[in-house]
């Protein structure tokens, strides 16, 4: 089937994470455990923040959106990866590959920008507390939320638009377990130097600048906190430390993948696996373990549901 950009490839064959059946079984069980135990944590965070009147601060508003992005992001690669472990032939259609690539960068770009917004929120709260209610009003929060969604969309559309104009006439074997820019463009039947350069600037440079900017902003915040003698010093330190952990977990693998020329390295698959499958499911654990307010509210919410459940059983 020939389409407008001279592409004759209608599907891609995924070689997967590994060819070892024992390792595949181990990874399958690992992902399944993460899904069954940790993924509900994202939805629990959202439900807790939505139902607790005490968690209305912008920090929790953005945390709820982060949980939503993580939950959405975790459905892009992992479910198909689980199905592929049970299949002899791992095949994804051309359109399915483009769709996966689009949502991967749309949600990933939006999450990166959300971390920038959360850093700005913490900077205003800690370094400019008298201006916090004015700057971080509900209207401003929704405007920032809209801006990061648009930013992620534009970032992803650029990736997809470039790939849609590349001709693919064979081969069609992707040495990975999902579709991403760095693997797909290598299969194009044309010179890709300028395409690689564009992708490095669009993904790699943006990721690196966000990472350095976030580290700089939190360095300023932590210096300010250390000099202060306020009662909320420990809480501010804990919150900022949590955010810094998330920054390293998200941007570290992304920088490794997108800021260098697209050359295949042995560690690429492992880094990609951590970045696309493990990391989105770890956020709820990190946040709930380090945020006392969220933990307390979750316990109240769960105990309320348990009591309601017991009451329902007793009545019936």
Short mmCIF file of C-alpha atoms in Angstrom, two decimals:
data_model
loop_
_atom_site.label_atom_id
_atom_site.label_comp_id
_atom_site.label_asym_id
_atom_site.label_seq_id
_atom_site.Cartn_x
_atom_site.Cartn_y
_atom_site.Cartn_z
CA UNK A 1 0.00 0.00 0.00
CA UNK A 2 1.62 3.20 -1.17
CA UNK A 3 0.89 6.47 0.57
CA UNK A 4 1.73 10.07 -0.16
CA UNK A 5 5.29 10.16 1.10
CA UNK A 6 6.36 7.12 -0.97
CA UNK A 7 6.13 4.84 2.06
CA UNK A 8 5.49 1.22 1.13
CA UNK A 9 6.10 -0.21 4.60
CA UNK A 10 2.73 -0.90 6.24
CA UNK A 11 4.04 -2.46 9.46
CA UNK A 12 7.13 -2.70 11.62
CA UNK A 13 8.49 -5.82 13.28
CA UNK A 14 9.61 -5.23 16.86
CA UNK A 15 12.58 -7.35 17.91
CA UNK A 16 11.68 -6.78 21.56
CA UNK A 17 13.65 -6.13 24.71
CA UNK A 18 15.47 -9.48 24.64
CA UNK A 19 15.40 -12.80 22.81
CA UNK A 20 15.83 -14.83 26.01
CA UNK A 21 12.56 -16.47 27.05
CA UNK A 22 13.64 -16.58 30.70
CA UNK A 23 14.38 -12.85 30.78
CA UNK A 24 11.14 -12.14 28.91
CA UNK A 25 9.20 -14.08 31.55
CA UNK A 26 10.98 -12.21 34.34
CA UNK A 27 10.24 -8.82 32.75
CA UNK A 28 6.63 -9.84 32.07
CA UNK A 29 6.09 -10.70 35.75
CA UNK A 30 7.88 -7.51 36.86
CA UNK A 31 5.71 -5.25 34.68
CA UNK A 32 2.53 -7.08 35.71
CA UNK A 33 3.37 -6.62 39.40
CA UNK A 34 4.03 -2.93 38.82
CA UNK A 35 0.71 -2.57 37.05
CA UNK A 36 -1.36 -4.44 39.62
CA UNK A 37 0.22 -2.82 42.69
CA UNK A 38 1.67 0.57 41.80
CA UNK A 39 -0.48 1.84 38.90
CA UNK A 40 -3.58 2.19 41.14
CA UNK A 41 -1.44 4.56 43.22
CA UNK A 42 -1.75 7.17 40.47
CA UNK A 43 -5.53 6.94 40.52
CA UNK A 44 -5.53 6.96 44.33
CA UNK A 45 -3.53 10.21 44.29
CA UNK A 46 -6.02 11.78 41.89
CA UNK A 47 -9.02 10.58 43.93
CA UNK A 48 -7.44 11.73 47.19
CA UNK A 49 -6.66 15.22 45.92
CA UNK A 50 -10.09 15.58 44.31
CA UNK A 51 -11.97 14.45 47.42
CA UNK A 52 -10.00 16.16 50.20
CA UNK A 53 -10.88 19.86 50.74
CA UNK A 54 -7.57 20.30 52.56
CA UNK A 55 -5.55 19.54 49.41
CA UNK A 56 -6.56 22.51 47.30
CA UNK A 57 -3.16 24.27 47.14
CA UNK A 58 -1.57 24.62 43.67
CA UNK A 59 1.09 22.07 44.68
CA UNK A 60 -1.58 19.36 44.99
CA UNK A 61 -3.41 20.57 41.89
CA UNK A 62 -0.25 20.02 39.86
CA UNK A 63 0.51 16.76 41.67
CA UNK A 64 -2.90 15.43 40.64
CA UNK A 65 -2.17 16.36 37.04
CA UNK A 66 1.26 14.71 37.27
CA UNK A 67 -0.43 11.49 38.46
CA UNK A 68 -2.87 11.72 35.53
CA UNK A 69 -0.02 12.20 33.04
CA UNK A 70 1.91 9.29 34.56
CA UNK A 71 -1.12 7.01 34.43
CA UNK A 72 -1.75 7.96 30.80
CA UNK A 73 1.93 7.65 29.87
CA UNK A 74 2.14 4.15 31.38
CA UNK A 75 -0.53 2.91 28.94
CA UNK A 76 1.46 3.83 25.82
CA UNK A 77 4.17 1.16 25.85
CA UNK A 78 3.73 -1.34 28.70
CA UNK A 79 0.35 -2.97 27.77
CA UNK A 80 1.49 -3.70 24.23
CA UNK A 81 4.82 -4.93 25.57
CA UNK A 82 2.98 -7.41 27.81
CA UNK A 83 0.97 -8.68 24.83
CA UNK A 84 4.10 -8.98 22.70
CA UNK A 85 5.72 -11.22 25.31
CA UNK A 86 2.89 -13.69 24.63
CA UNK A 87 3.16 -13.41 20.83
CA UNK A 88 5.53 -15.18 18.51
CA UNK A 89 5.58 -12.30 16.01
CA UNK A 90 5.73 -8.79 17.42
CA UNK A 91 4.22 -6.52 14.77
CA UNK A 92 2.94 -2.94 14.90
CA UNK A 93 1.28 -1.20 11.97
CA UNK A 94 2.76 1.94 10.42
CA UNK A 95 -0.14 4.05 11.70
CA UNK A 96 0.01 2.33 15.10
CA UNK A 97 3.72 3.15 15.29
CA UNK A 98 3.11 6.82 14.47
CA UNK A 99 0.27 6.96 17.02
CA UNK A 100 2.46 5.44 19.73
CA UNK A 101 5.26 7.87 18.92
CA UNK A 102 2.89 10.85 19.02
CA UNK A 103 1.43 10.08 22.45
CA UNK A 104 4.84 9.16 23.84
CA UNK A 105 6.20 12.64 23.08
CA UNK A 106 2.91 14.46 23.69
CA UNK A 107 2.57 13.18 27.27
CA UNK A 108 6.32 13.06 27.91
CA UNK A 109 6.78 16.65 26.75
CA UNK A 110 3.79 17.77 28.79
CA UNK A 111 5.16 16.08 31.90
CA UNK A 112 8.56 17.71 31.47
CA UNK A 113 6.90 21.12 31.24
CA UNK A 114 4.73 20.28 34.24
CA UNK A 115 7.86 19.71 36.32
CA UNK A 116 9.02 23.17 35.25
CA UNK A 117 5.69 24.63 36.40
CA UNK A 118 5.96 22.77 39.72
CA UNK A 119 9.47 24.17 40.22
CA UNK A 120 8.11 27.68 39.58
CA UNK A 121 5.32 27.02 42.09
CA UNK A 122 7.86 25.99 44.76
CA UNK A 123 10.07 29.00 43.98
CA UNK A 124 7.20 31.45 44.50
CA UNK A 125 5.96 29.61 47.62
CA UNK A 126 9.36 29.52 49.32
CA UNK A 127 11.26 32.55 47.99
CA UNK A 128 8.34 34.95 47.44
CA UNK A 129 5.68 33.81 49.93
CA UNK A 130 3.95 37.21 50.15
CA UNK A 131 3.23 37.12 46.41
CA UNK A 132 2.19 33.46 46.29
CA UNK A 133 -1.60 33.87 46.48
CA UNK A 134 -1.47 36.59 43.83
CA UNK A 135 0.83 34.83 41.36
CA UNK A 136 -0.45 31.27 41.80
CA UNK A 137 -4.16 32.04 41.69
CA UNK A 138 -6.54 29.43 40.17
CA UNK A 139 -6.74 31.27 36.85
CA UNK A 140 -2.95 31.33 36.52
CA UNK A 141 -2.73 27.62 37.42
CA UNK A 142 -5.22 26.66 34.71
CA UNK A 143 -3.39 28.89 32.22
CA UNK A 144 -0.10 27.13 33.03
CA UNK A 145 -1.80 23.76 32.71
CA UNK A 146 -3.16 24.71 29.28
CA UNK A 147 0.27 25.99 28.26
CA UNK A 148 2.07 22.76 29.15
CA UNK A 149 -0.52 20.66 27.28
CA UNK A 150 -0.08 22.88 24.21
CA UNK A 151 3.70 22.72 24.59
CA UNK A 152 3.65 18.92 24.67
CA UNK A 153 1.33 18.86 21.66
CA UNK A 154 3.54 21.16 19.56
CA UNK A 155 6.66 19.22 20.54
CA UNK A 156 5.05 15.94 19.48
CA UNK A 157 3.53 17.27 16.27
CA UNK A 158 6.98 18.38 15.08
CA UNK A 159 8.31 14.84 15.59
CA UNK A 160 5.40 13.21 13.80
CA UNK A 161 5.32 15.72 10.93
CA UNK A 162 8.97 15.06 10.11
CA UNK A 163 8.56 11.28 10.19
CA UNK A 164 5.41 11.36 8.06
CA UNK A 165 7.45 13.03 5.29
CA UNK A 166 10.13 10.33 5.33
CA UNK A 167 9.87 7.46 2.83
CA UNK A 168 9.98 3.93 4.26
CA UNK A 169 10.56 1.24 1.65
CA UNK A 170 12.26 -1.43 3.78
CA UNK A 171 13.70 -2.90 5.95
CA UNK A 172 11.01 -2.73 8.60
CA UNK A 173 12.65 -4.33 11.66
CA UNK A 174 12.92 -2.13 14.76
CA UNK A 175 15.52 -3.33 17.26
CA UNK A 176 13.42 -2.30 20.24
CA UNK A 177 10.15 -3.03 22.05
CA UNK A 178 8.34 0.17 20.99
CA UNK A 179 8.37 2.89 18.33
CA UNK A 180 10.44 5.99 18.98
CA UNK A 181 12.05 8.63 16.84
CA UNK A 182 15.63 7.41 17.18
CA UNK A 183 14.79 3.93 15.88
CA UNK A 184 12.18 4.77 13.25
CA UNK A 185 14.17 7.39 11.32
CA UNK A 186 17.02 4.92 10.82
CA UNK A 187 14.73 2.86 8.58
CA UNK A 188 14.01 5.76 6.20
CA UNK A 189 15.08 5.32 2.57
CA UNK A 190 16.80 8.70 2.42
CA UNK A 191 19.56 10.71 4.07
CA UNK A 192 18.63 11.47 7.67
CA UNK A 193 21.45 13.74 8.86
CA UNK A 194 19.28 16.87 8.98
CA UNK A 195 16.40 14.88 10.44
CA UNK A 196 18.66 13.63 13.24
CA UNK A 197 19.87 17.17 13.85
CA UNK A 198 16.30 18.47 14.06
CA UNK A 199 15.34 15.71 16.48
CA UNK A 200 18.34 16.43 18.70
CA UNK A 201 17.34 20.10 18.88
CA UNK A 202 13.62 19.38 19.36
CA UNK A 203 13.99 16.63 21.96
CA UNK A 204 17.56 16.60 23.22
CA UNK A 205 18.26 20.31 23.59
CA UNK A 206 14.83 21.01 25.10
CA UNK A 207 15.31 18.17 27.59
CA UNK A 208 18.79 19.30 28.56
CA UNK A 209 17.80 22.96 28.98
CA UNK A 210 14.78 22.01 31.11
CA UNK A 211 16.97 19.73 33.24
CA UNK A 212 19.65 22.37 33.84
CA UNK A 213 17.05 25.05 34.46
CA UNK A 214 15.23 22.87 36.99
CA UNK A 215 18.42 22.00 38.84
CA UNK A 216 19.39 25.68 38.97
CA UNK A 217 15.99 26.73 40.27
CA UNK A 218 15.96 24.08 43.00
CA UNK A 219 19.52 25.00 43.95
CA UNK A 220 18.32 28.57 44.51
CA UNK A 221 15.30 27.31 46.49
CA UNK A 222 17.37 25.00 48.70
CA UNK A 223 19.91 27.77 49.42
CA UNK A 224 17.05 30.06 50.43
CA UNK A 225 15.54 27.34 52.65
CA UNK A 226 18.84 26.59 54.38
CA UNK A 227 19.30 30.27 55.28
CA UNK A 228 15.77 30.64 56.63
CA UNK A 229 14.63 29.76 60.11
CA UNK A 230 10.94 29.23 59.40
CA UNK A 231 8.86 26.44 60.92
CA UNK A 232 8.16 24.91 57.50
CA UNK A 233 11.85 24.47 56.69
CA UNK A 234 11.84 20.67 56.94
CA UNK A 235 8.65 20.37 54.92
CA UNK A 236 10.05 22.61 52.16
CA UNK A 237 13.30 20.64 52.09
CA UNK A 238 11.39 17.36 51.82
CA UNK A 239 9.16 18.64 49.00
CA UNK A 240 12.09 20.01 47.00
CA UNK A 241 14.09 16.82 47.50
CA UNK A 242 11.17 14.79 46.17
CA UNK A 243 10.94 16.99 43.09
CA UNK A 244 14.69 16.70 42.47
CA UNK A 245 14.49 12.89 42.63
CA UNK A 246 11.70 12.95 40.03
CA UNK A 247 13.74 15.30 37.82
CA UNK A 248 16.73 12.95 37.79
CA UNK A 249 14.56 9.90 37.18
CA UNK A 250 12.75 11.52 34.25
CA UNK A 251 15.39 13.67 32.59
CA UNK A 252 18.40 11.39 33.12
CA UNK A 253 17.26 8.66 30.70
CA UNK A 254 15.76 11.23 28.30
CA UNK A 255 19.08 13.10 28.09
CA UNK A 256 20.92 9.81 27.45
CA UNK A 257 18.54 8.92 24.62
CA UNK A 258 17.93 12.25 22.87
CA UNK A 259 20.94 14.52 23.38
CA UNK A 260 23.46 12.48 21.42
CA UNK A 261 23.55 11.49 17.75
CA UNK A 262 21.29 8.56 17.13
CA UNK A 263 23.82 5.77 17.46
CA UNK A 264 22.82 2.44 18.90
CA UNK A 265 24.40 1.61 22.25
CA UNK A 266 24.01 -1.62 24.27
CA UNK A 267 22.37 0.30 27.13
CA UNK A 268 19.69 1.92 24.95
CA UNK A 269 17.02 -0.72 25.52
CA UNK A 270 17.53 -0.83 29.29
CA UNK A 271 17.40 2.96 29.56
CA UNK A 272 14.31 3.09 27.33
CA UNK A 273 12.64 0.37 29.40
CA UNK A 274 13.23 2.32 32.60
CA UNK A 275 12.11 5.60 30.99
CA UNK A 276 8.89 4.35 29.36
CA UNK A 277 7.75 1.55 31.69
CA UNK A 278 9.26 1.77 35.19
CA UNK A 279 9.51 5.53 35.77
CA UNK A 280 5.81 6.43 35.20
CA UNK A 281 4.79 3.84 37.79
CA UNK A 282 7.28 5.02 40.42
CA UNK A 283 6.02 8.57 40.87
CA UNK A 284 3.12 7.67 43.21
CA UNK A 285 5.43 5.68 45.47
CA UNK A 286 7.97 8.51 45.69
CA UNK A 287 5.37 11.18 46.37
CA UNK A 288 3.25 9.24 48.87
CA UNK A 289 6.30 8.16 50.85
CA UNK A 290 7.61 11.72 51.16
CA UNK A 291 4.44 13.81 51.42
CA UNK A 292 2.84 13.55 54.86
CA UNK A 293 -0.35 15.43 53.90
CA UNK A 294 -1.07 13.12 50.97
CA UNK A 295 -0.31 10.02 53.05
CA UNK A 296 -2.62 11.15 55.85
CA UNK A 297 -5.41 12.02 53.43
CA UNK A 298 -5.04 8.67 51.65
CA UNK A 299 -5.33 6.79 54.94
CA UNK A 300 -8.52 8.69 55.78
CA UNK A 301 -9.94 8.02 52.32
CA UNK A 302 -9.10 4.30 52.41
CA UNK A 303 -10.42 3.86 55.94
CA UNK A 304 -13.67 5.57 54.91
CA UNK A 305 -14.10 3.20 51.98
CA UNK A 306 -13.27 0.20 54.16
CA UNK A 307 -15.88 1.25 56.73
CA UNK A 308 -18.45 1.79 53.98
CA UNK A 309 -17.61 -1.62 52.53
CA UNK A 310 -17.97 -3.38 55.87
CA UNK A 311 -21.25 -1.55 56.52
CA UNK A 312 -22.57 -2.62 53.11
CA UNK A 313 -21.62 -6.27 53.76
CA UNK A 314 -23.22 -6.23 57.19
CA UNK A 315 -26.48 -4.85 55.82
CA UNK A 316 -26.63 -7.47 53.10
#
